[in-house]
Coordinates of C-alpha atoms and ligand atoms in Angstrom, one line a residue:
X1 CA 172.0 15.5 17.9
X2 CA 173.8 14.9 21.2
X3 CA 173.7 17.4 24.1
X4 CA 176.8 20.0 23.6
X5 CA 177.8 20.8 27.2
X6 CA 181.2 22.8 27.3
X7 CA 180.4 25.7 26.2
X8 CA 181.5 29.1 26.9
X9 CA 180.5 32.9 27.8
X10 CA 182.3 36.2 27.6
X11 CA 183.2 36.3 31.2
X12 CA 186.1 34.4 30.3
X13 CA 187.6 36.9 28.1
X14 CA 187.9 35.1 25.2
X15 CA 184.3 34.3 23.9
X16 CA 182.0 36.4 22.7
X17 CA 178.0 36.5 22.1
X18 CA 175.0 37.2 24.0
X19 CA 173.0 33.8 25.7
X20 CA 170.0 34.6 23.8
X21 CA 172.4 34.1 20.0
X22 CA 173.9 30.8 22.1
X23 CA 170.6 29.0 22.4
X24 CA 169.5 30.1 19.0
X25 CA 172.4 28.5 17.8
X26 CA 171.4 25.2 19.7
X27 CA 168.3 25.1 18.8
X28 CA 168.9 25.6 15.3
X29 CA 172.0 22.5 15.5
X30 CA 169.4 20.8 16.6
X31 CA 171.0 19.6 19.9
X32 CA 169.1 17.3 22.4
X33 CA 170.2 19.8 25.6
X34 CA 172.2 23.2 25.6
X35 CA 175.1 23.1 28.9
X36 CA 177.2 26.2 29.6
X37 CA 180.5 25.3 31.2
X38 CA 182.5 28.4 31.3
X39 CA 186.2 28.8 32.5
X40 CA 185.8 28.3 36.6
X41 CA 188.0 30.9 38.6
X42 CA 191.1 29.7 40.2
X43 CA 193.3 30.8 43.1
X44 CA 194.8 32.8 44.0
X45 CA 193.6 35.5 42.3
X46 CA 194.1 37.1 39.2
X47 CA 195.1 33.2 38.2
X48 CA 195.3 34.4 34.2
X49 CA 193.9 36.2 32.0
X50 CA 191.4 33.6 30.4
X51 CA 188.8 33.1 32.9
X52 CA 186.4 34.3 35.4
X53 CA 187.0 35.6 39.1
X54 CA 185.2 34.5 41.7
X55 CA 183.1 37.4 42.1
X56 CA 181.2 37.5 39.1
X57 CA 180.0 33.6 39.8
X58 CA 176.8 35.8 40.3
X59 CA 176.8 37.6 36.9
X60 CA 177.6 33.8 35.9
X61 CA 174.6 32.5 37.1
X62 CA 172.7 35.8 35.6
X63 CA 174.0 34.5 31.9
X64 CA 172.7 31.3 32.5
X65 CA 169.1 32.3 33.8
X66 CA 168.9 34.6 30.9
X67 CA 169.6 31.5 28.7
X68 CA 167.2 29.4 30.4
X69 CA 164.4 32.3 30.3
X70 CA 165.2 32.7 26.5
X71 CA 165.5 28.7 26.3
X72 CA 162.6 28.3 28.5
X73 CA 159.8 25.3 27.0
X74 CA 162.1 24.5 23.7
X75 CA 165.5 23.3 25.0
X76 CA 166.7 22.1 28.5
X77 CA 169.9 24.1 29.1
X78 CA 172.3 22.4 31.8
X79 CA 174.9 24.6 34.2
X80 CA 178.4 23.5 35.0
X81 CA 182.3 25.3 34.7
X82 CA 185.4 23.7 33.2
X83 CA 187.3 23.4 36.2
X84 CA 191.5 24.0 35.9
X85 CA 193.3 21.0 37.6
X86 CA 195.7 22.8 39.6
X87 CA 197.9 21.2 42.4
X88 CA 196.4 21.2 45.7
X89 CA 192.8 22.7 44.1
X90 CA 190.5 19.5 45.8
X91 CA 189.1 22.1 48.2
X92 CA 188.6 24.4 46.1
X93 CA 186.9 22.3 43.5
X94 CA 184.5 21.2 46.5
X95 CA 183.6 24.5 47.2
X96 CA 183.0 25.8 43.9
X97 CA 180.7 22.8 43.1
X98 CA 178.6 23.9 46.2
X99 CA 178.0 27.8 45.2
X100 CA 175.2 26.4 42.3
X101 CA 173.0 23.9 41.6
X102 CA 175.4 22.8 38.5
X103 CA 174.1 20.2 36.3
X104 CA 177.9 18.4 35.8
X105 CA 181.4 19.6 36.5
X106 CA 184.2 19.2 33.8
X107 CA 187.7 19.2 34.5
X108 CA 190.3 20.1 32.1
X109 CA 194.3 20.3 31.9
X110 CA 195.5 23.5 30.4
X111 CA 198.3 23.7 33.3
X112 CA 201.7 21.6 34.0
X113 CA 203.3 23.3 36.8
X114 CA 203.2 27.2 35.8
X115 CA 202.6 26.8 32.0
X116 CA 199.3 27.1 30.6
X117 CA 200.6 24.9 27.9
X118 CA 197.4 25.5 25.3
X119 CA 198.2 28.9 25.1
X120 CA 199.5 30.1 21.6
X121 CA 200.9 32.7 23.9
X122 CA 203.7 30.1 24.5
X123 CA 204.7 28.5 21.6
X124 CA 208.4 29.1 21.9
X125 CA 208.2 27.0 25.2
X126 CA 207.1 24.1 23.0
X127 CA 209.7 24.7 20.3
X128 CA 212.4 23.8 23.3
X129 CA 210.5 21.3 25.1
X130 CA 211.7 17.7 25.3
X131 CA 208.3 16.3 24.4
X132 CA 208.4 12.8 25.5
X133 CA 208.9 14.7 29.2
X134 CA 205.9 17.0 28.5
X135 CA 203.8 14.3 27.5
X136 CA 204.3 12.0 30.3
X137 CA 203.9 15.1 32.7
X138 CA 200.3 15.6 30.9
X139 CA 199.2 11.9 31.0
X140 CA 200.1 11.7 34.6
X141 CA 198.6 14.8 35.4
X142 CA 195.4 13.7 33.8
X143 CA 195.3 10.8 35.4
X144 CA 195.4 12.1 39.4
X145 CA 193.2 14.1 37.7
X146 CA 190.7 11.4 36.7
X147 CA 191.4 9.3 40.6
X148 CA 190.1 12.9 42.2
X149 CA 186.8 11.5 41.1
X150 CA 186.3 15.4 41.5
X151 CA 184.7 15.7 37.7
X152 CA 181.5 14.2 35.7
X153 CA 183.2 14.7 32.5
X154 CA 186.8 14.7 31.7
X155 CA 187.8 17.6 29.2
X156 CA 189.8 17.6 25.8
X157 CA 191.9 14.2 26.5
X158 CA 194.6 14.9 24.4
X159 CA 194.8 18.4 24.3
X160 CA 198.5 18.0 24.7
X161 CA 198.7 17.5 21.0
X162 CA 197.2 20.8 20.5
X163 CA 200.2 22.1 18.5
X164 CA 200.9 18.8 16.7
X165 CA 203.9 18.2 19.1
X166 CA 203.7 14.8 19.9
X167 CA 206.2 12.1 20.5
X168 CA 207.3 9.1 17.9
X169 CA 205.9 5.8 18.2
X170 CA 203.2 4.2 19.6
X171 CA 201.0 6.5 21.6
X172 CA 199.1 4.0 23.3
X173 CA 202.1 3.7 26.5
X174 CA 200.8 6.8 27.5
X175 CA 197.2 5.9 26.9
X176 CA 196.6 2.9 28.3
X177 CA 197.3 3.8 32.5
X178 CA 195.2 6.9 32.0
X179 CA 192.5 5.2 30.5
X180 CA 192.5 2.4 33.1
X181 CA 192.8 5.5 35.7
X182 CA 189.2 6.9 34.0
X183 CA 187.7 3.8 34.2
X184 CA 188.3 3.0 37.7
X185 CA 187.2 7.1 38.3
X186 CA 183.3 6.6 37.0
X187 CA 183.8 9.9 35.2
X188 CA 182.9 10.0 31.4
X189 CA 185.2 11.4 29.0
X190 CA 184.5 14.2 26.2
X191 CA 184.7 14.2 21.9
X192 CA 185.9 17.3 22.0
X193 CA 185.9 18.7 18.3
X194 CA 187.2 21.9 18.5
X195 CA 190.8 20.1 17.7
X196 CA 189.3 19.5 14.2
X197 CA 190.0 23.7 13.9
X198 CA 193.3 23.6 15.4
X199 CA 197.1 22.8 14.5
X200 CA 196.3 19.5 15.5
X201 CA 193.5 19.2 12.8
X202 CA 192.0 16.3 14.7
X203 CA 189.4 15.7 17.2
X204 CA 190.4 15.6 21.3
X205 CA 191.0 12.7 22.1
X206 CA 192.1 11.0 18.5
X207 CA 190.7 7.8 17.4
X208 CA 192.7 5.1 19.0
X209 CA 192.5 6.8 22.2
X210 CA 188.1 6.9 22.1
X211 CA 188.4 3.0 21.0
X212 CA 190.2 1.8 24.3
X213 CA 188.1 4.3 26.2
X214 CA 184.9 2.5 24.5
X215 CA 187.0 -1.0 25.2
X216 CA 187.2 -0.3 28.9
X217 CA 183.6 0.7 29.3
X218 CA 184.0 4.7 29.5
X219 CA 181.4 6.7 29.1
X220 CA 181.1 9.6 26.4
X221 CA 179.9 12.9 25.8
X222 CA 180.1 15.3 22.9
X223 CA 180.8 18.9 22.6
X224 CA 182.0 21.8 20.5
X225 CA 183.9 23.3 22.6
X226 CA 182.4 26.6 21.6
X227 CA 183.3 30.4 22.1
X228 CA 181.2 31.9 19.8
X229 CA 177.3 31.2 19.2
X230 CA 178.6 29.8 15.5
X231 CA 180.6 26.6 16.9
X232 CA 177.9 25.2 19.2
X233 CA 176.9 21.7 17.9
X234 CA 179.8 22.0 15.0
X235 CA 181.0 19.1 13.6
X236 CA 178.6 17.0 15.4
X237 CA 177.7 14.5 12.4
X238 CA 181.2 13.5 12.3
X239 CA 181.8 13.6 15.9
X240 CA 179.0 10.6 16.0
X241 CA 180.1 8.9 13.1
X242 CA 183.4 8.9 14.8
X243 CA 182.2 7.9 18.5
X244 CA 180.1 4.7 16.7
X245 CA 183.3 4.0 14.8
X246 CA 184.9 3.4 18.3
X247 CA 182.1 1.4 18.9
X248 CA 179.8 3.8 21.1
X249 CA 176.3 3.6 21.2
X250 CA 175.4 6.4 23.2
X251 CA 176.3 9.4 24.9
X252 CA 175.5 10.9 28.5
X253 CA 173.6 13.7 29.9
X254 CA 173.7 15.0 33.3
X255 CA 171.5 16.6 35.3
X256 CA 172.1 18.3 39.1
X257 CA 175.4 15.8 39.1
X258 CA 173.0 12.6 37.9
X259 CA 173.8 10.8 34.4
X260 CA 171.3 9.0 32.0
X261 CA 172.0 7.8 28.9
X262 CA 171.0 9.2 25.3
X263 CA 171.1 6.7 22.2
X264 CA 173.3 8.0 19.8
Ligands
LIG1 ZN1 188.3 28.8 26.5
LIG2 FE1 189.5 23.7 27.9
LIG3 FE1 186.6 25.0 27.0

């Protein structure tokens, strides 16, 4: 199996399980490298409720070390954070990447403007949204997103279908200037398949998105998305038959900020 690289820890509130269950869940998906990418702080500070602050980067780095130790001669295990893209967060980004060694840095949209639109918290915003708006806002955010050239991996695509609102017709006028946006960035995109267990019921991004991503010469990873030491590696099998379906070969791995490749 494919490295599974975003990944999460209980600093960020809403995970739960000790680094020792994490890796033994790895190990026993069988997964090529075990990456632990948990929700990076943000300013100012409290940001939310969902992630870490910055002063427990330390106890951060402690989770990881204690999954290396238990890890240690049986499974590489890779550090990173899923970075928020926030307006005006390029410095903070840069610092934040220099705190650690990280193996890769993903970033991720959960935020247009003040709404942390992922958030079941808010679903009564989406019931009264003009979608076609929201979706543009999203693409377009994901794409200065992509040109920051900030990120190794791009996170969850299409997350902005989460809740299964998504505007009629052809999806691919929103797809095709972010996709040429990624491909110009360098970054690699992820199979996210924690959408197979939401509303959405489908993998982040969907099909037709991961074919022009494959067409344009983006590069892939896979991951679970997990919060809990059950979801790491899940739904791999059909994540890969999907990714060669789009007509991917292989995926990436990453190591202190360098990529190789991995045959699928
Ligand atoms: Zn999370
Ligand atoms: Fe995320
Ligand atoms: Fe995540």
């Amino acid at each position: 199996m494919p490295a599974d690289y975003h990944t999460h820890t209980p600093l960020c509130h809403h995970a739960e399980g000790e680094p020792e269950a994490f890796i033994d869940a790895a190990m026993a998906a069988g997964v090529s490298e075990y990456g632990i990418s948990d929700h990076a702080p943000a300013k100012p500070e409290p940001f939310d409720d969902w992630r870490m602050l910055e002063r427990e980067l330390p106890a951060y780095w402690k989770w990881i070390e204690r999954a290396r130790e238990h890890a240690a001669g049986r499974l590489p295990i890779r550090s990173g954070l899923e970075c928020d893209w926030l307006p005006s967060c390029e410095g903070w980004i840069n610092n934040l990447g220099q705190r650690y060694p990280w193996d890769y840095l993903i970033g991720s949209v959960h935020y247009l403007d003040d709404w942390d639109f992922d958030n079941p918290k808010w679903l009564g915003r989406w019931a009264e949204s003009d979608i076609e708006h929201v979706w543009s806002h999203y693409w377009q955010t994901y794409s200065r997103m992509a040109e920051s050239r900030l990120f190794d991996i791009l996170g969850h695509p299409d997350l902005v279908k989460k809740f299964s609102y998504r505007p009629p017709g052809d999806l691919a006028r929103f797809y095709e200037p972010v996709i040429e946006a990624i491909a110009e960035s360098g970054s690699a995109i992820e199979l996210n398949t924690a959408g197979w267990h939401k509303p959405c019921a489908e993998a982040y991004p969907e099909p037709r998105f991961l074919e022009l991503a494959f067409a344009a010469g983006i590069p892939l990873v896979i991951s679970s998305d997990a919060h809990a030491p059950d979801e790491v590696g899940r739904e791999f099998p059909r994540a890969i038959e999907l990714a060669k379906a789009a007509g991917y070969r292989e995926t990436l791995t990453f190591e202190a900020r360098q990529a190789s490749s991995e045959r699928l």
